[in-house]
Amino acid sequence: MPNNSPYILIAAALALGFASCEPKGGAGARVDEASGSAPGASSSSEPSAEPAVMEPQGFVQEAELRSLPGGVVDGDTFKVVGYAESLRLLNINTEELLHKRADRAKAAQNWKAYLREQTKGEGFETFGTPMGQEAKEWARQFFKGVDPKADEKKIWLEYQSATRTHGFFDRHLVYVWVKKDGDWVNYNLEAVRQGMSPYYTKYGYSDRLHDEFVRAEREAREHKRGIWAPGAKSYPDYPERIAWWNRRADQIAKFREHFDDNPRFVDLATDTAFATLRTRLGRRVVVFGEPTSFKERGDPQRIRMSYRYRRDFPIVSFEPVDMTKSGVNPDKEEFIYVEGVVSMYRGDPQLRYDEKSWMRSGKEPPVGEDN
């Protein structure tokens, strides 16, 4: 049975990082997910024969789900007693709820017309669907009978690492475990197995449950469950979405395979990224992350990279330097590597790009340029 001591380790390991992170609130256009990786893995690969240990491991915290129905916000977002922010479940992404009565009526009366209306824009839209509501109801049923006063009916939260515990909206990134009939059950995996979500890899493969997620999705597809059922009122473009997510996950995996333990390289997806950069003031480092905007002209030139909601990480060039001389256009890249000098601006770190700096696409890790 897990105990609370691993979570104490989290608190100690993240003390410096949390000191630099302000709580965030409000809504945004970005889907909040993160963080694990399986170096060199692909969700389409054959899983290994050796199964993972199916119980909470590593950084674990006992918790109490808020009373139903309020504890289940939707199929992948829960609220826990004593936590200021909600939980965001790793490696799943259930569809959105139909919040508006008018949308519920449209989806019920003419699903194809509703889909056309919701998918007029470019890219992969997220919008409310009957499948999103079904995932929420399935989650409520899953947690019925979970009693925080009974030793075997509490929930347990598993973080993937000590430095990747919070996402873009500052929500806790976790796996949720419960014990049912004496056996550990992972909610995230079961949501995929029942077709409530695909294996969601947009922000990285699962560290230790990758093969289990692959098997769970395969089972759901073979049995045509949930989103994979013929005629399901769900997003119609999962093959394309999954291919895009996996391309991103491959880049994250390559970074962590080559540079996760390299002190000169900083992953902006980590809780401690800003705290680490503060300790490198005046030194040359390489940051890895997702560009959100690129201002090619102006003084200064500027790339903004994703860190937290309303708190981007800026890369600035005050000298007339071609920031794209390496052939990389930040506007067209999922992830990039940027080398430069750490400086401070209004209390937060930034990266100063100069004539010695360089930029690389996330598809091509700068192996050999790490010293």
PDB file of C-alpha atoms in Angstrom, residues 152-287:
ATOM      1  CA  GLU A 152      -9.500   0.262   0.056  1.00  0.00           C
ATOM      2  CA  LYS A 153     -11.842   2.834  -1.465  1.00  0.00           C
ATOM      3  CA  LYS A 154      -9.765   5.980  -1.449  1.00  0.00           C
ATOM      4  CA  ILE A 155      -8.255   7.387  -4.617  1.00  0.00           C
ATOM      5  CA  TRP A 156      -4.530   7.643  -5.143  1.00  0.00           C
ATOM      6  CA  LEU A 157      -2.793  10.140  -7.397  1.00  0.00           C
ATOM      7  CA  GLU A 158       0.390   9.207  -9.219  1.00  0.00           C
ATOM      8  CA  TYR A 159       2.648  11.916 -10.683  1.00  0.00           C
ATOM      9  CA  GLN A 160       5.044  10.898 -13.439  1.00  0.00           C
ATOM     10  CA  SER A 161       8.028  12.801 -12.078  1.00  0.00           C
ATOM     11  CA  ALA A 162       9.082  15.326  -9.456  1.00  0.00           C
ATOM     12  CA  THR A 163       9.484  18.104 -12.040  1.00  0.00           C
ATOM     13  CA  ARG A 164       6.442  17.571 -14.262  1.00  0.00           C
ATOM     14  CA  THR A 165       3.510  17.741 -11.886  1.00  0.00           C
ATOM     15  CA  HIS A 166       1.558  20.763 -13.196  1.00  0.00           C
ATOM     16  CA  GLY A 167       0.313  21.708 -16.656  1.00  0.00           C
ATOM     17  CA  PHE A 168      -0.272  24.881 -18.636  1.00  0.00           C
ATOM     18  CA  PHE A 169      -3.232  25.945 -16.463  1.00  0.00           C
ATOM     19  CA  ASP A 170      -1.408  24.901 -13.265  1.00  0.00           C
ATOM     20  CA  ARG A 171      -3.577  21.824 -12.834  1.00  0.00           C
ATOM     21  CA  HIS A 172      -2.116  18.680 -11.283  1.00  0.00           C
ATOM     22  CA  LEU A 173      -1.107  16.134 -13.946  1.00  0.00           C
ATOM     23  CA  VAL A 174      -1.815  12.673 -12.575  1.00  0.00           C
ATOM     24  CA  TYR A 175      -2.935   9.124 -12.987  1.00  0.00           C
ATOM     25  CA  VAL A 176      -5.865   8.253 -10.734  1.00  0.00           C
ATOM     26  CA  TRP A 177      -5.963   4.845  -9.047  1.00  0.00           C
ATOM     27  CA  VAL A 178      -8.650   3.137  -6.986  1.00  0.00           C
ATOM     28  CA  LYS A 179      -8.905  -0.296  -5.415  1.00  0.00           C
ATOM     29  CA  LYS A 180     -11.865  -2.399  -6.485  1.00  0.00           C
ATOM     30  CA  ASP A 181     -12.414  -5.876  -5.068  1.00  0.00           C
ATOM     31  CA  GLY A 182      -8.826  -5.844  -3.816  1.00  0.00           C
ATOM     32  CA  ASP A 183      -7.235  -5.000  -7.173  1.00  0.00           C
ATOM     33  CA  TRP A 184      -5.714  -1.698  -8.282  1.00  0.00           C
ATOM     34  CA  VAL A 185      -7.513  -0.073 -11.207  1.00  0.00           C
ATOM     35  CA  ASN A 186      -6.104   2.871 -13.166  1.00  0.00           C
ATOM     36  CA  TYR A 187      -8.879   5.242 -14.248  1.00  0.00           C
ATOM     37  CA  ASN A 188      -6.841   6.713 -17.116  1.00  0.00           C
ATOM     38  CA  LEU A 189      -6.269   3.308 -18.666  1.00  0.00           C
ATOM     39  CA  GLU A 190      -9.864   2.217 -18.166  1.00  0.00           C
ATOM     40  CA  ALA A 191     -11.145   5.382 -19.856  1.00  0.00           C
ATOM     41  CA  VAL A 192      -9.096   4.426 -22.927  1.00  0.00           C
ATOM     42  CA  ARG A 193     -10.112   0.752 -22.694  1.00  0.00           C
ATOM     43  CA  GLN A 194     -13.802   1.700 -22.672  1.00  0.00           C
ATOM     44  CA  GLY A 195     -13.439   4.078 -25.602  1.00  0.00           C
ATOM     45  CA  MET A 196     -14.041   7.249 -23.629  1.00  0.00           C
ATOM     46  CA  SER A 197     -10.753   8.640 -24.942  1.00  0.00           C
ATOM     47  CA  PRO A 198      -7.934   7.686 -27.280  1.00  0.00           C
ATOM     48  CA  TYR A 199      -4.405   7.323 -25.926  1.00  0.00           C
ATOM     49  CA  TYR A 200      -3.587  11.041 -25.786  1.00  0.00           C
ATOM     50  CA  THR A 201       0.059  11.715 -26.588  1.00  0.00           C
ATOM     51  CA  LYS A 202       0.037  15.387 -27.609  1.00  0.00           C
ATOM     52  CA  TYR A 203       2.212  16.277 -24.603  1.00  0.00           C
ATOM     53  CA  GLY A 204       4.218  13.080 -24.437  1.00  0.00           C
ATOM     54  CA  TYR A 205       3.998   9.320 -24.174  1.00  0.00           C
ATOM     55  CA  SER A 206       3.397   7.737 -20.806  1.00  0.00           C
ATOM     56  CA  ASP A 207       6.620   7.084 -18.893  1.00  0.00           C
ATOM     57  CA  ARG A 208       5.818   3.618 -17.582  1.00  0.00           C
ATOM     58  CA  LEU A 209       2.332   2.744 -18.888  1.00  0.00           C
ATOM     59  CA  HIS A 210       2.898   3.310 -22.600  1.00  0.00           C
ATOM     60  CA  ASP A 211       2.431  -0.331 -23.562  1.00  0.00           C
ATOM     61  CA  GLU A 212      -0.671  -0.624 -21.386  1.00  0.00           C
ATOM     62  CA  PHE A 213      -2.225   2.413 -23.088  1.00  0.00           C
ATOM     63  CA  VAL A 214      -1.449   0.936 -26.516  1.00  0.00           C
ATOM     64  CA  ARG A 215      -3.147  -2.333 -25.515  1.00  0.00           C
ATOM     65  CA  ALA A 216      -6.123  -0.533 -23.994  1.00  0.00           C
ATOM     66  CA  GLU A 217      -6.750   1.529 -27.135  1.00  0.00           C
ATOM     67  CA  ARG A 218      -6.366  -1.532 -29.324  1.00  0.00           C
ATOM     68  CA  GLU A 219      -8.948  -3.378 -27.237  1.00  0.00           C
ATOM     69  CA  ALA A 220     -11.386  -0.464 -27.449  1.00  0.00           C
ATOM     70  CA  ARG A 221     -10.994  -0.285 -31.225  1.00  0.00           C
ATOM     71  CA  GLU A 222     -11.389  -4.030 -31.700  1.00  0.00           C
ATOM     72  CA  HIS A 223     -14.567  -4.077 -29.610  1.00  0.00           C
ATOM     73  CA  LYS A 224     -15.836  -0.813 -31.140  1.00  0.00           C
ATOM     74  CA  ARG A 225     -16.393   0.878 -27.822  1.00  0.00           C
ATOM     75  CA  GLY A 226     -17.221   4.538 -27.202  1.00  0.00           C
ATOM     76  CA  ILE A 227     -15.603   6.861 -29.737  1.00  0.00           C
ATOM     77  CA  TRP A 228     -14.715   3.840 -31.905  1.00  0.00           C
ATOM     78  CA  ALA A 229     -18.314   2.615 -32.204  1.00  0.00           C
ATOM     79  CA  PRO A 230     -19.964   2.883 -35.644  1.00  0.00           C
ATOM     80  CA  GLY A 231     -22.123   5.997 -35.695  1.00  0.00           C
ATOM     81  CA  ALA A 232     -20.666   7.402 -32.450  1.00  0.00           C
ATOM     82  CA  LYS A 233     -21.444  11.096 -32.023  1.00  0.00           C
ATOM     83  CA  SER A 234     -17.835  12.070 -31.507  1.00  0.00           C
ATOM     84  CA  TYR A 235     -14.969  13.799 -33.307  1.00  0.00           C
ATOM     85  CA  PRO A 236     -14.757  12.395 -36.846  1.00  0.00           C
ATOM     86  CA  ASP A 237     -11.001  12.843 -37.387  1.00  0.00           C
ATOM     87  CA  TYR A 238      -9.220  10.789 -34.723  1.00  0.00           C
ATOM     88  CA  PRO A 239      -6.733   9.155 -37.132  1.00  0.00           C
ATOM     89  CA  GLU A 240      -5.451  12.607 -38.136  1.00  0.00           C
ATOM     90  CA  ARG A 241      -5.444  13.902 -34.555  1.00  0.00           C
ATOM     91  CA  ILE A 242      -3.534  10.882 -33.299  1.00  0.00           C
ATOM     92  CA  ALA A 243      -0.930  11.167 -36.073  1.00  0.00           C
ATOM     93  CA  TRP A 244      -0.360  14.824 -35.098  1.00  0.00           C
ATOM     94  CA  TRP A 245      -0.140  14.029 -31.384  1.00  0.00           C
ATOM     95  CA  ASN A 246       2.401  11.285 -32.047  1.00  0.00           C
ATOM     96  CA  ARG A 247       4.598  13.593 -34.137  1.00  0.00           C
ATOM     97  CA  ARG A 248       4.726  15.968 -31.182  1.00  0.00           C
ATOM     98  CA  ALA A 249       5.317  13.131 -28.714  1.00  0.00           C
ATOM     99  CA  ASP A 250       8.233  11.851 -30.806  1.00  0.00           C
ATOM    100  CA  GLN A 251       9.954  15.252 -30.537  1.00  0.00           C
ATOM    101  CA  ILE A 252       9.428  15.356 -26.768  1.00  0.00           C
ATOM    102  CA  ALA A 253      10.789  11.824 -26.465  1.00  0.00           C
ATOM    103  CA  LYS A 254      13.897  12.713 -28.475  1.00  0.00           C
ATOM    104  CA  PHE A 255      14.626  15.692 -26.237  1.00  0.00           C
ATOM    105  CA  ARG A 256      14.336  13.636 -23.071  1.00  0.00           C
ATOM    106  CA  GLU A 257      16.374  10.787 -24.505  1.00  0.00           C
ATOM    107  CA  HIS A 258      19.299  13.069 -25.340  1.00  0.00           C
ATOM    108  CA  PHE A 259      19.112  15.999 -22.938  1.00  0.00           C
ATOM    109  CA  ASP A 260      16.870  15.358 -19.913  1.00  0.00           C
ATOM    110  CA  ASP A 261      19.919  14.987 -17.671  1.00  0.00           C
ATOM    111  CA  ASN A 262      22.016  17.673 -19.373  1.00  0.00           C
ATOM    112  CA  PRO A 263      22.243  20.752 -17.091  1.00  0.00           C
ATOM    113  CA  ARG A 264      22.711  23.091 -20.057  1.00  0.00           C
ATOM    114  CA  PHE A 265      19.349  22.132 -21.603  1.00  0.00           C
ATOM    115  CA  VAL A 266      16.103  23.391 -20.057  1.00  0.00           C
ATOM    116  CA  ASP A 267      12.693  21.868 -20.810  1.00  0.00           C
ATOM    117  CA  LEU A 268      10.080  24.632 -20.556  1.00  0.00           C
ATOM    118  CA  ALA A 269       7.401  22.017 -19.783  1.00  0.00           C
ATOM    119  CA  THR A 270       8.877  21.386 -16.338  1.00  0.00           C
ATOM    120  CA  ASP A 271       7.653  23.008 -13.124  1.00  0.00           C
ATOM    121  CA  THR A 272      11.184  24.127 -12.317  1.00  0.00           C
ATOM    122  CA  ALA A 273      12.113  25.677 -15.684  1.00  0.00           C
ATOM    123  CA  PHE A 274      11.979  29.308 -14.528  1.00  0.00           C
ATOM    124  CA  ALA A 275      13.715  28.531 -11.239  1.00  0.00           C
ATOM    125  CA  THR A 276      16.485  26.719 -13.129  1.00  0.00           C
ATOM    126  CA  LEU A 277      16.909  29.596 -15.573  1.00  0.00           C
ATOM    127  CA  ARG A 278      17.259  32.062 -12.685  1.00  0.00           C
ATOM    128  CA  THR A 279      20.261  30.087 -11.476  1.00  0.00           C
ATOM    129  CA  ARG A 280      21.878  30.403 -14.955  1.00  0.00           C
ATOM    130  CA  LEU A 281      21.730  34.198 -15.198  1.00  0.00           C
ATOM    131  CA  GLY A 282      24.366  35.455 -17.651  1.00  0.00           C
ATOM    132  CA  ARG A 283      25.161  31.956 -18.893  1.00  0.00           C
ATOM    133  CA  ARG A 284      24.478  30.316 -22.244  1.00  0.00           C
ATOM    134  CA  VAL A 285      21.778  27.632 -22.198  1.00  0.00           C
ATOM    135  CA  VAL A 286      19.511  25.805 -24.632  1.00  0.00           C
ATOM    136  CA  VAL A 287      15.761  25.896 -24.076  1.00  0.00           C
TER     137      VAL A 287
END
